[in-house]
PDB file of C-alpha atoms and ligand atoms in Angstrom:
ATOM      1  CA  MET J  14     -54.807 -32.727  97.275  1.00  0.00           C
ATOM      2  CA  ILE J  15     -52.566 -31.292 100.332  1.00  0.00           C
ATOM      3  CA  LYS J  16     -49.237 -32.275 100.638  1.00  0.00           C
ATOM      4  CA  GLN J  17     -48.556 -32.654 104.492  1.00  0.00           C
ATOM      5  CA  LYS J  18     -45.194 -34.457 105.925  1.00  0.00           C
ATOM      6  CA  MET J  19     -41.901 -36.159 104.364  1.00  0.00           C
ATOM      7  CA  LEU J  20     -43.020 -40.347 105.059  1.00  0.00           C
ATOM      8  CA  HIS J  21     -39.621 -41.317 103.472  1.00  0.00           C
ATOM      9  CA  GLU J  22     -36.393 -39.483 101.927  1.00  0.00           C
ATOM     10  CA  GLY J  23     -34.870 -42.014  99.389  1.00  0.00           C
ATOM     11  CA  LYS J  24     -31.595 -40.895  97.559  1.00  0.00           C
ATOM     12  CA  VAL J  25     -33.706 -39.894  94.793  1.00  0.00           C
ATOM     13  CA  LYS J  26     -37.092 -39.172  95.952  1.00  0.00           C
ATOM     14  CA  SER J  27     -38.941 -38.928  98.831  1.00  0.00           C
ATOM     15  CA  ILE J  28     -42.449 -39.728  99.583  1.00  0.00           C
ATOM     16  CA  TRP J  29     -45.028 -37.238 101.429  1.00  0.00           C
ATOM     17  CA  THR J  30     -48.404 -38.219 103.224  1.00  0.00           C
ATOM     18  CA  THR J  31     -51.822 -36.409 101.941  1.00  0.00           C
ATOM     19  CA  ASP J  32     -54.879 -35.427 103.425  1.00  0.00           C
ATOM     20  CA  ASP J  33     -55.954 -38.905 102.254  1.00  0.00           C
ATOM     21  CA  PRO J  34     -54.194 -41.754 104.268  1.00  0.00           C
ATOM     22  CA  GLU J  35     -54.330 -43.542 101.456  1.00  0.00           C
ATOM     23  CA  ILE J  36     -52.678 -41.362  98.996  1.00  0.00           C
ATOM     24  CA  CYS J  37     -49.115 -40.201  98.901  1.00  0.00           C
ATOM     25  CA  ILE J  38     -46.967 -38.046  96.702  1.00  0.00           C
ATOM     26  CA  ALA J  39     -43.698 -39.408  95.381  1.00  0.00           C
ATOM     27  CA  GLU J  40     -41.257 -36.341  94.200  1.00  0.00           C
ATOM     28  CA  PHE J  41     -38.366 -36.819  92.085  1.00  0.00           C
ATOM     29  CA  SER J  42     -35.443 -34.775  92.985  1.00  0.00           C
ATOM     30  CA  ASP J  43     -33.209 -34.112  90.529  1.00  0.00           C
ATOM     31  CA  ARG J  44     -30.392 -36.103  92.492  1.00  0.00           C
ATOM     32  CA  ILE J  45     -28.925 -39.197  90.802  1.00  0.00           C
ATOM     33  CA  THR J  46     -26.412 -41.909  92.559  1.00  0.00           C
ATOM     34  CA  ALA J  47     -24.338 -45.054  92.057  1.00  0.00           C
ATOM     35  CA  GLY J  48     -22.295 -47.426  93.520  1.00  0.00           C
ATOM     36  CA  ASP J  49     -24.276 -47.851  96.354  1.00  0.00           C
ATOM     37  CA  GLY J  50     -24.715 -44.128  96.445  1.00  0.00           C
ATOM     38  CA  LEU J  51     -20.837 -43.625  96.541  1.00  0.00           C
ATOM     39  CA  LYS J  52     -21.050 -41.843  93.308  1.00  0.00           C
ATOM     40  CA  LYS J  53     -23.759 -38.660  93.425  1.00  0.00           C
ATOM     41  CA  ALA J  54     -24.571 -35.292  91.540  1.00  0.00           C
ATOM     42  CA  GLU J  55     -27.247 -33.409  91.124  1.00  0.00           C
ATOM     43  CA  LEU J  56     -28.874 -32.638  87.238  1.00  0.00           C
ATOM     44  CA  PRO J  57     -31.070 -29.697  87.173  1.00  0.00           C
ATOM     45  CA  GLY J  58     -33.951 -30.887  85.157  1.00  0.00           C
ATOM     46  CA  LYS J  59     -33.669 -34.420  86.202  1.00  0.00           C
ATOM     47  CA  GLY J  60     -36.484 -34.605  88.560  1.00  0.00           C
ATOM     48  CA  VAL J  61     -38.758 -33.001  85.833  1.00  0.00           C
ATOM     49  CA  LEU J  62     -37.936 -36.235  82.905  1.00  0.00           C
ATOM     50  CA  LEU J  63     -37.825 -39.068  85.859  1.00  0.00           C
ATOM     51  CA  ASN J  64     -41.369 -38.000  86.928  1.00  0.00           C
ATOM     52  CA  LYS J  65     -42.823 -37.434  82.882  1.00  0.00           C
ATOM     53  CA  ILE J  66     -41.103 -40.775  82.036  1.00  0.00           C
ATOM     54  CA  SER J  67     -42.819 -42.719  85.227  1.00  0.00           C
ATOM     55  CA  SER J  68     -45.788 -41.579  84.731  1.00  0.00           C
ATOM     56  CA  LEU J  69     -46.196 -42.341  80.754  1.00  0.00           C
ATOM     57  CA  LEU J  70     -44.744 -45.836  81.661  1.00  0.00           C
ATOM     58  CA  PHE J  71     -47.291 -46.716  84.486  1.00  0.00           C
ATOM     59  CA  ALA J  72     -49.992 -45.386  81.984  1.00  0.00           C
ATOM     60  CA  ARG J  73     -49.225 -47.549  79.632  1.00  0.00           C
ATOM     61  CA  LEU J  74     -49.083 -50.530  81.635  1.00  0.00           C
ATOM     62  CA  ALA J  75     -51.929 -49.793  83.162  1.00  0.00           C
ATOM     63  CA  ALA J  76     -53.828 -49.484  79.780  1.00  0.00           C
ATOM     64  CA  ALA J  77     -52.195 -52.796  79.077  1.00  0.00           C
ATOM     65  CA  GLY J  78     -54.221 -54.215  82.712  1.00  0.00           C
ATOM     66  CA  VAL J  79     -50.834 -54.602  84.781  1.00  0.00           C
ATOM     67  CA  PRO J  80     -51.673 -52.015  87.846  1.00  0.00           C
ATOM     68  CA  SER J  81     -49.118 -49.781  90.235  1.00  0.00           C
ATOM     69  CA  HIS J  82     -49.556 -47.589  92.549  1.00  0.00           C
ATOM     70  CA  PHE J  83     -49.642 -44.554  89.860  1.00  0.00           C
ATOM     71  CA  ILE J  84     -52.745 -42.513  90.013  1.00  0.00           C
ATOM     72  CA  TRP J  85     -51.328 -39.558  88.060  1.00  0.00           C
ATOM     73  CA  ALA J  86     -48.501 -36.587  88.064  1.00  0.00           C
ATOM     74  CA  ILE J  87     -49.830 -33.803  90.291  1.00  0.00           C
ATOM     75  CA  ASP J  88     -47.004 -31.522  89.537  1.00  0.00           C
ATOM     76  CA  ASP J  89     -44.407 -31.124  87.080  1.00  0.00           C
ATOM     77  CA  SER J  90     -41.841 -33.806  89.734  1.00  0.00           C
ATOM     78  CA  SER J  91     -44.999 -35.342  91.678  1.00  0.00           C
ATOM     79  CA  MET J  92     -46.623 -38.445  91.101  1.00  0.00           C
ATOM     80  CA  LEU J  93     -49.970 -38.827  92.982  1.00  0.00           C
ATOM     81  CA  VAL J  94     -49.652 -42.231  94.242  1.00  0.00           C
ATOM     82  CA  LYS J  95     -51.369 -45.629  96.710  1.00  0.00           C
ATOM     83  CA  LYS J  96     -50.002 -45.926 100.154  1.00  0.00           C
ATOM     84  CA  ALA J  97     -48.348 -49.153 100.364  1.00  0.00           C
ATOM     85  CA  GLN J  98     -45.819 -51.093 102.951  1.00  0.00           C
ATOM     86  CA  LEU J  99     -42.684 -51.101 100.669  1.00  0.00           C
ATOM     87  CA  LEU J 100     -41.135 -55.287 100.522  1.00  0.00           C
ATOM     88  CA  PRO J 101     -37.639 -55.034 100.966  1.00  0.00           C
ATOM     89  CA  LEU J 102     -36.841 -56.392  97.830  1.00  0.00           C
ATOM     90  CA  GLU J 103     -35.323 -55.145  94.592  1.00  0.00           C
ATOM     91  CA  VAL J 104     -36.938 -57.429  91.490  1.00  0.00           C
ATOM     92  CA  VAL J 105     -34.541 -57.160  88.675  1.00  0.00           C
ATOM     93  CA  VAL J 106     -35.714 -58.434  85.087  1.00  0.00           C
ATOM     94  CA  ARG J 107     -32.947 -59.105  82.308  1.00  0.00           C
ATOM     95  CA  ASN J 108     -33.826 -59.878  79.067  1.00  0.00           C
ATOM     96  CA  ARG J 109     -29.991 -59.123  77.765  1.00  0.00           C
ATOM     97  CA  THR J 110     -26.695 -59.722  79.631  1.00  0.00           C
ATOM     98  CA  ALA J 111     -25.445 -56.548  81.486  1.00  0.00           C
ATOM     99  CA  GLY J 112     -24.029 -55.248  84.517  1.00  0.00           C
ATOM    100  CA  SER J 113     -23.992 -57.065  87.498  1.00  0.00           C
ATOM    101  CA  ILE J 114     -24.574 -60.627  86.305  1.00  0.00           C
ATOM    102  CA  CYS J 115     -21.488 -60.069  83.679  1.00  0.00           C
ATOM    103  CA  ARG J 116     -19.352 -59.173  86.150  1.00  0.00           C
ATOM    104  CA  ARG J 117     -20.720 -61.663  88.502  1.00  0.00           C
ATOM    105  CA  LEU J 118     -20.658 -64.920  86.429  1.00  0.00           C
ATOM    106  CA  GLY J 119     -17.851 -63.338  83.458  1.00  0.00           C
ATOM    107  CA  LEU J 120     -20.588 -63.411  80.564  1.00  0.00           C
ATOM    108  CA  ALA J 121     -20.110 -61.640  77.738  1.00  0.00           C
ATOM    109  CA  PRO J 122     -22.765 -58.279  77.656  1.00  0.00           C
ATOM    110  CA  ASN J 123     -25.978 -58.504  75.576  1.00  0.00           C
ATOM    111  CA  LEU J 124     -26.286 -62.085  74.950  1.00  0.00           C
ATOM    112  CA  VAL J 125     -29.686 -62.740  74.707  1.00  0.00           C
ATOM    113  CA  ILE J 126     -31.745 -63.876  77.921  1.00  0.00           C
ATOM    114  CA  GLU J 127     -34.474 -66.224  76.980  1.00  0.00           C
ATOM    115  CA  PRO J 128     -36.441 -66.986  78.583  1.00  0.00           C
ATOM    116  CA  PRO J 129     -36.050 -63.791  80.910  1.00  0.00           C
ATOM    117  CA  LEU J 130     -34.404 -63.669  84.112  1.00  0.00           C
ATOM    118  CA  VAL J 131     -36.127 -62.385  87.281  1.00  0.00           C
ATOM    119  CA  GLU J 132     -33.999 -62.061  89.962  1.00  0.00           C
ATOM    120  CA  PHE J 133     -34.728 -60.686  94.301  1.00  0.00           C
ATOM    121  CA  TYR J 134     -31.738 -58.483  95.929  1.00  0.00           C
ATOM    122  CA  TRP J 135     -32.080 -57.434  99.297  1.00  0.00           C
ATOM    123  CA  LYS J 136     -33.117 -54.149  99.801  1.00  0.00           C
ATOM    124  CA  ASN J 137     -30.648 -54.006 102.642  1.00  0.00           C
ATOM    125  CA  ASP J 138     -27.649 -50.886 102.408  1.00  0.00           C
ATOM    126  CA  ALA J 139     -25.294 -52.357 105.435  1.00  0.00           C
ATOM    127  CA  PHE J 140     -25.220 -55.429 103.623  1.00  0.00           C
ATOM    128  CA  HIS J 141     -25.310 -53.268  99.802  1.00  0.00           C
ATOM    129  CA  ASP J 142     -28.236 -55.332  98.520  1.00  0.00           C
ATOM    130  CA  PRO J 143     -27.038 -58.988  98.313  1.00  0.00           C
ATOM    131  CA  LEU J 144     -28.437 -61.485  95.972  1.00  0.00           C
ATOM    132  CA  LEU J 145     -31.206 -63.704  97.128  1.00  0.00           C
ATOM    133  CA  THR J 146     -32.564 -66.908  96.165  1.00  0.00           C
ATOM    134  CA  ARG J 147     -36.198 -68.206  96.632  1.00  0.00           C
ATOM    135  CA  GLU J 148     -34.684 -70.084  99.397  1.00  0.00           C
ATOM    136  CA  HIS J 149     -33.135 -66.811 101.308  1.00  0.00           C
ATOM    137  CA  ILE J 150     -36.255 -65.367 100.755  1.00  0.00           C
ATOM    138  CA  ALA J 151     -38.164 -68.016 102.665  1.00  0.00           C
ATOM    139  CA  MET J 152     -35.939 -68.068 105.493  1.00  0.00           C
ATOM    140  CA  LEU J 153     -35.517 -64.599 106.012  1.00  0.00           C
ATOM    141  CA  ASN J 154     -39.537 -64.125 105.811  1.00  0.00           C
ATOM    142  CA  LEU J 155     -38.898 -61.045 103.443  1.00  0.00           C
ATOM    143  CA  VAL J 156     -42.190 -62.407 101.470  1.00  0.00           C
ATOM    144  CA  SER J 157     -44.797 -65.517 101.543  1.00  0.00           C
ATOM    145  CA  ASP J 158     -45.036 -67.776  99.215  1.00  0.00           C
ATOM    146  CA  GLU J 159     -47.613 -66.796  97.064  1.00  0.00           C
ATOM    147  CA  GLN J 160     -46.690 -63.451  97.249  1.00  0.00           C
ATOM    148  CA  TYR J 161     -43.097 -64.397  95.794  1.00  0.00           C
ATOM    149  CA  ALA J 162     -44.966 -66.137  92.835  1.00  0.00           C
ATOM    150  CA  GLU J 163     -47.606 -63.125  92.235  1.00  0.00           C
ATOM    151  CA  ILE J 164     -44.128 -60.831  91.959  1.00  0.00           C
ATOM    152  CA  VAL J 165     -42.264 -62.719  89.517  1.00  0.00           C
ATOM    153  CA  LYS J 166     -45.786 -63.146  87.694  1.00  0.00           C
ATOM    154  CA  GLN J 167     -46.627 -59.322  87.463  1.00  0.00           C
ATOM    155  CA  ALA J 168     -42.387 -58.529  86.810  1.00  0.00           C
ATOM    156  CA  LEU J 169     -43.185 -60.833  84.000  1.00  0.00           C
ATOM    157  CA  ALA J 170     -45.868 -59.009  82.689  1.00  0.00           C
ATOM    158  CA  VAL J 171     -44.114 -55.484  83.351  1.00  0.00           C
ATOM    159  CA  ASN J 172     -41.261 -56.559  81.270  1.00  0.00           C
ATOM    160  CA  GLN J 173     -43.955 -58.287  78.044  1.00  0.00           C
ATOM    161  CA  VAL J 174     -45.513 -54.508  77.944  1.00  0.00           C
ATOM    162  CA  LEU J 175     -42.196 -52.540  78.481  1.00  0.00           C
ATOM    163  CA  THR J 176     -40.446 -54.475  75.826  1.00  0.00           C
ATOM    164  CA  LYS J 177     -43.057 -53.836  73.622  1.00  0.00           C
ATOM    165  CA  VAL J 178     -43.598 -50.261  74.504  1.00  0.00           C
ATOM    166  CA  PHE J 179     -39.606 -49.822  74.349  1.00  0.00           C
ATOM    167  CA  ALA J 180     -39.609 -51.468  70.802  1.00  0.00           C
ATOM    168  CA  GLN J 181     -41.874 -48.785  69.285  1.00  0.00           C
ATOM    169  CA  ALA J 182     -39.796 -46.456  70.427  1.00  0.00           C
ATOM    170  CA  GLY J 183     -37.002 -48.074  69.118  1.00  0.00           C
ATOM    171  CA  LEU J 184     -35.059 -49.072  72.267  1.00  0.00           C
ATOM    172  CA  ASP J 185     -33.916 -52.334  73.397  1.00  0.00           C
ATOM    173  CA  LEU J 186     -35.078 -53.029  77.177  1.00  0.00           C
ATOM    174  CA  ALA J 187     -31.699 -55.050  78.022  1.00  0.00           C
ATOM    175  CA  ASP J 188     -33.143 -55.342  81.917  1.00  0.00           C
ATOM    176  CA  PHE J 189     -34.358 -53.016  84.804  1.00  0.00           C
ATOM    177  CA  LYS J 190     -35.336 -53.131  88.544  1.00  0.00           C
ATOM    178  CA  LEU J 191     -38.626 -52.936  90.096  1.00  0.00           C
ATOM    179  CA  GLU J 192     -39.666 -52.609  93.687  1.00  0.00           C
ATOM    180  CA  PHE J 193     -43.073 -54.356  95.319  1.00  0.00           C
ATOM    181  CA  GLY J 194     -45.082 -53.246  97.929  1.00  0.00           C
ATOM    182  CA  LEU J 195     -48.290 -54.458  99.668  1.00  0.00           C
ATOM    183  CA  SER J 196     -51.729 -52.296  99.553  1.00  0.00           C
ATOM    184  CA  GLN J 197     -54.839 -53.708 101.225  1.00  0.00           C
ATOM    185  CA  GLY J 198     -52.542 -57.164 101.872  1.00  0.00           C
ATOM    186  CA  GLN J 199     -52.435 -57.606  97.533  1.00  0.00           C
ATOM    187  CA  VAL J 200     -48.836 -57.257  96.379  1.00  0.00           C
ATOM    188  CA  LEU J 201     -48.667 -53.970  94.086  1.00  0.00           C
ATOM    189  CA  LEU J 202     -46.232 -52.601  91.783  1.00  0.00           C
ATOM    190  CA  ILE J 203     -44.356 -49.090  92.945  1.00  0.00           C
ATOM    191  CA  ASP J 204     -41.881 -46.870  93.194  1.00  0.00           C
ATOM    192  CA  GLU J 205     -40.256 -45.952  89.684  1.00  0.00           C
ATOM    193  CA  ILE J 206     -39.826 -47.230  86.346  1.00  0.00           C
ATOM    194  CA  SER J 207     -36.845 -44.942  84.415  1.00  0.00           C
ATOM    195  CA  PRO J 208     -33.921 -44.736  82.884  1.00  0.00           C
ATOM    196  CA  ASP J 209     -32.587 -44.536  86.283  1.00  0.00           C
ATOM    197  CA  SER J 210     -33.702 -48.583  86.819  1.00  0.00           C
ATOM    198  CA  CYS J 211     -33.924 -49.230  83.103  1.00  0.00           C
ATOM    199  CA  ARG J 212     -30.663 -50.558  80.501  1.00  0.00           C
ATOM    200  CA  LEU J 213     -32.461 -48.957  77.694  1.00  0.00           C
ATOM    201  CA  TRP J 214     -30.188 -49.566  74.419  1.00  0.00           C
ATOM    202  CA  LEU J 215     -30.745 -48.167  71.115  1.00  0.00           C
ATOM    203  CA  ALA J 216     -31.763 -50.940  68.796  1.00  0.00           C
ATOM    204  CA  GLY J 217     -29.472 -53.100  67.702  1.00  0.00           C
ATOM    205  CA  THR J 218     -27.333 -51.936  69.717  1.00  0.00           C
ATOM    206  CA  THR J 219     -25.651 -51.766  73.519  1.00  0.00           C
ATOM    207  CA  GLN J 220     -25.609 -47.741  72.695  1.00  0.00           C
ATOM    208  CA  GLY J 221     -27.355 -47.041  76.660  1.00  0.00           C
ATOM    209  CA  LEU J 222     -29.833 -44.016  76.975  1.00  0.00           C
ATOM    210  CA  ASP J 223     -29.933 -44.726  80.809  1.00  0.00           C
ATOM    211  CA  LYS J 224     -28.099 -44.165  83.970  1.00  0.00           C
ATOM    212  CA  ASP J 225     -25.048 -46.465  82.543  1.00  0.00           C
ATOM    213  CA  ARG J 226     -24.069 -43.396  81.146  1.00  0.00           C
ATOM    214  CA  PHE J 227     -23.830 -41.629  84.679  1.00  0.00           C
ATOM    215  CA  ARG J 228     -22.250 -45.084  86.336  1.00  0.00           C
ATOM    216  CA  ASN J 229     -19.063 -45.416  83.557  1.00  0.00           C
ATOM    217  CA  ASP J 230     -19.289 -41.220  82.658  1.00  0.00           C
ATOM    218  CA  THR J 231     -19.917 -42.689  78.871  1.00  0.00           C
ATOM    219  CA  GLY J 232     -21.777 -39.476  77.951  1.00  0.00           C
ATOM    220  CA  ASP J 233     -24.552 -36.650  78.704  1.00  0.00           C
ATOM    221  CA  VAL J 234     -26.921 -38.147  81.013  1.00  0.00           C
ATOM    222  CA  LEU J 235     -29.454 -36.055  80.880  1.00  0.00           C
ATOM    223  CA  GLU J 236     -29.754 -35.828  76.956  1.00  0.00           C
ATOM    224  CA  GLY J 237     -30.057 -39.628  76.999  1.00  0.00           C
ATOM    225  CA  TYR J 238     -32.635 -39.155  79.415  1.00  0.00           C
ATOM    226  CA  ARG J 239     -34.605 -36.075  77.309  1.00  0.00           C
ATOM    227  CA  GLU J 240     -33.812 -39.130  74.128  1.00  0.00           C
ATOM    228  CA  VAL J 241     -35.707 -41.484  76.023  1.00  0.00           C
ATOM    229  CA  LEU J 242     -38.840 -39.287  77.104  1.00  0.00           C
ATOM    230  CA  LYS J 243     -38.815 -38.064  72.930  1.00  0.00           C
ATOM    231  CA  ARG J 244     -39.088 -41.300  71.561  1.00  0.00           C
ATOM    232  CA  LEU J 245     -41.501 -42.707  74.055  1.00  0.00           C
ATOM    233  CA  LEU J 246     -43.699 -39.490  73.626  1.00  0.00           C
ATOM    234  CA  ALA J 247     -43.125 -40.006  69.967  1.00  0.00           C
ATOM    235  CA  THR J 248     -44.958 -43.576  70.275  1.00  0.00           C
ATOM    236  CA  GLU J 249     -48.287 -42.265  71.348  1.00  0.00           C
ATOM    237  CA  LYS J 250     -49.092 -39.866  68.427  1.00  0.00           C
TER     238      LYS J 250
HETATM  239  N1  UDP R  13     -30.579 -50.954  89.180  1.00  0.00           N
HETATM  240  C1  UDP R  13     -31.189 -49.917  89.834  1.00  0.00           C
HETATM  241  N2  UDP R  13     -31.101 -49.748  91.252  1.00  0.00           N
HETATM  242  C2  UDP R  13     -30.039 -50.808  92.056  1.00  0.00           C
HETATM  243  C3  UDP R  13     -29.216 -51.821  91.089  1.00  0.00           C
HETATM  244  C4  UDP R  13     -30.103 -52.338  89.969  1.00  0.00           C
HETATM  245  O1  UDP R  13     -32.099 -49.304  89.298  1.00  0.00           O
HETATM  246  O2  UDP R  13     -29.927 -50.584  93.080  1.00  0.00           O
HETATM  247  C5  UDP R  13     -31.051 -51.432  87.653  1.00  0.00           C
HETATM  248  C6  UDP R  13     -30.150 -50.988  86.793  1.00  0.00           C
HETATM  249  O3  UDP R  13     -30.563 -49.377  86.564  1.00  0.00           O
HETATM  250  C7  UDP R  13     -30.009 -51.917  85.600  1.00  0.00           C
HETATM  251  C8  UDP R  13     -30.702 -53.267  86.086  1.00  0.00           C
HETATM  252  O4  UDP R  13     -31.258 -53.053  87.789  1.00  0.00           O
HETATM  253  O5  UDP R  13     -31.092 -51.866  84.759  1.00  0.00           O
HETATM  254  C9  UDP R  13     -29.435 -54.134  86.621  1.00  0.00           C
HETATM  255  O6  UDP R  13     -28.304 -54.032  87.707  1.00  0.00           O
HETATM  256  P1  UDP R  13     -27.513 -54.803  87.404  1.00  0.00           P
HETATM  257  O7  UDP R  13     -27.485 -55.571  88.740  1.00  0.00           O
HETATM  258  O8  UDP R  13     -26.900 -55.296  86.453  1.00  0.00           O
HETATM  259  O9  UDP R  13     -26.529 -54.118  88.890  1.00  0.00           O
HETATM  260  P2  UDP R  13     -25.478 -52.971  88.241  1.00  0.00           P
HETATM  261  O10 UDP R  13     -24.399 -53.234  87.326  1.00  0.00           O
HETATM  262  O11 UDP R  13     -26.446 -51.726  87.646  1.00  0.00           O
HETATM  263  O12 UDP R  13     -24.635 -52.690  89.653  1.00  0.00           O
END
């Protein structure tokens, strides 16, 4: 597969075209950002860790019958992915209260949310990714009712699989963010699944191994990410 031109440079990843029009390369950089991109740093080795974690999780999802854009990891920091048209939504699934839902609703952290909550945010930097109701999504014509229902279904299926995978690794999946695209007209899980986009707590605690270490300066970020990978790899034996 020949890497051709950069299609999109994100805050953390870049997407490249290949000689196959249906296939792209997603390359993880060593950058990390938080707080609307205001806080940023370069953490050498982060891209490799994220590529390994994301690839492993997408493979586990595929094995459990949940498809995504992931094809395979082609080198240390890149995955081969199916080309998809990005939907401008961030889909958050919450099993425990943390982060913005605590700030917004004045809730204590680590309350169990049952059934899990699925939230939608508009991927829109100018408006700081606002929370959207289903009616806003319809009004803005972001996705159809059918696509909305399909996204909720897939997000909950991802949650079921990942909650189990992380539990085997001794980690509680408090919440996470997913992105979806359209591939041949169908809703498809895209982007990444990693400690940049998940809150992962040592089982039975609120001790995070995820990006909250960077957001809140609560520990060595890469050490947390390495521990997540080590624990996930141990579940594959
Ligand atoms: N998240 C993300 N990208 C974003 C916003 C949130 O990956 O732009 C993830 C975040 O890591 C967490 C979940 O989505 O796992 C819920 O985040 P929350 O809404 O609590 O926002 P935060 O407290 O991170 O600002």
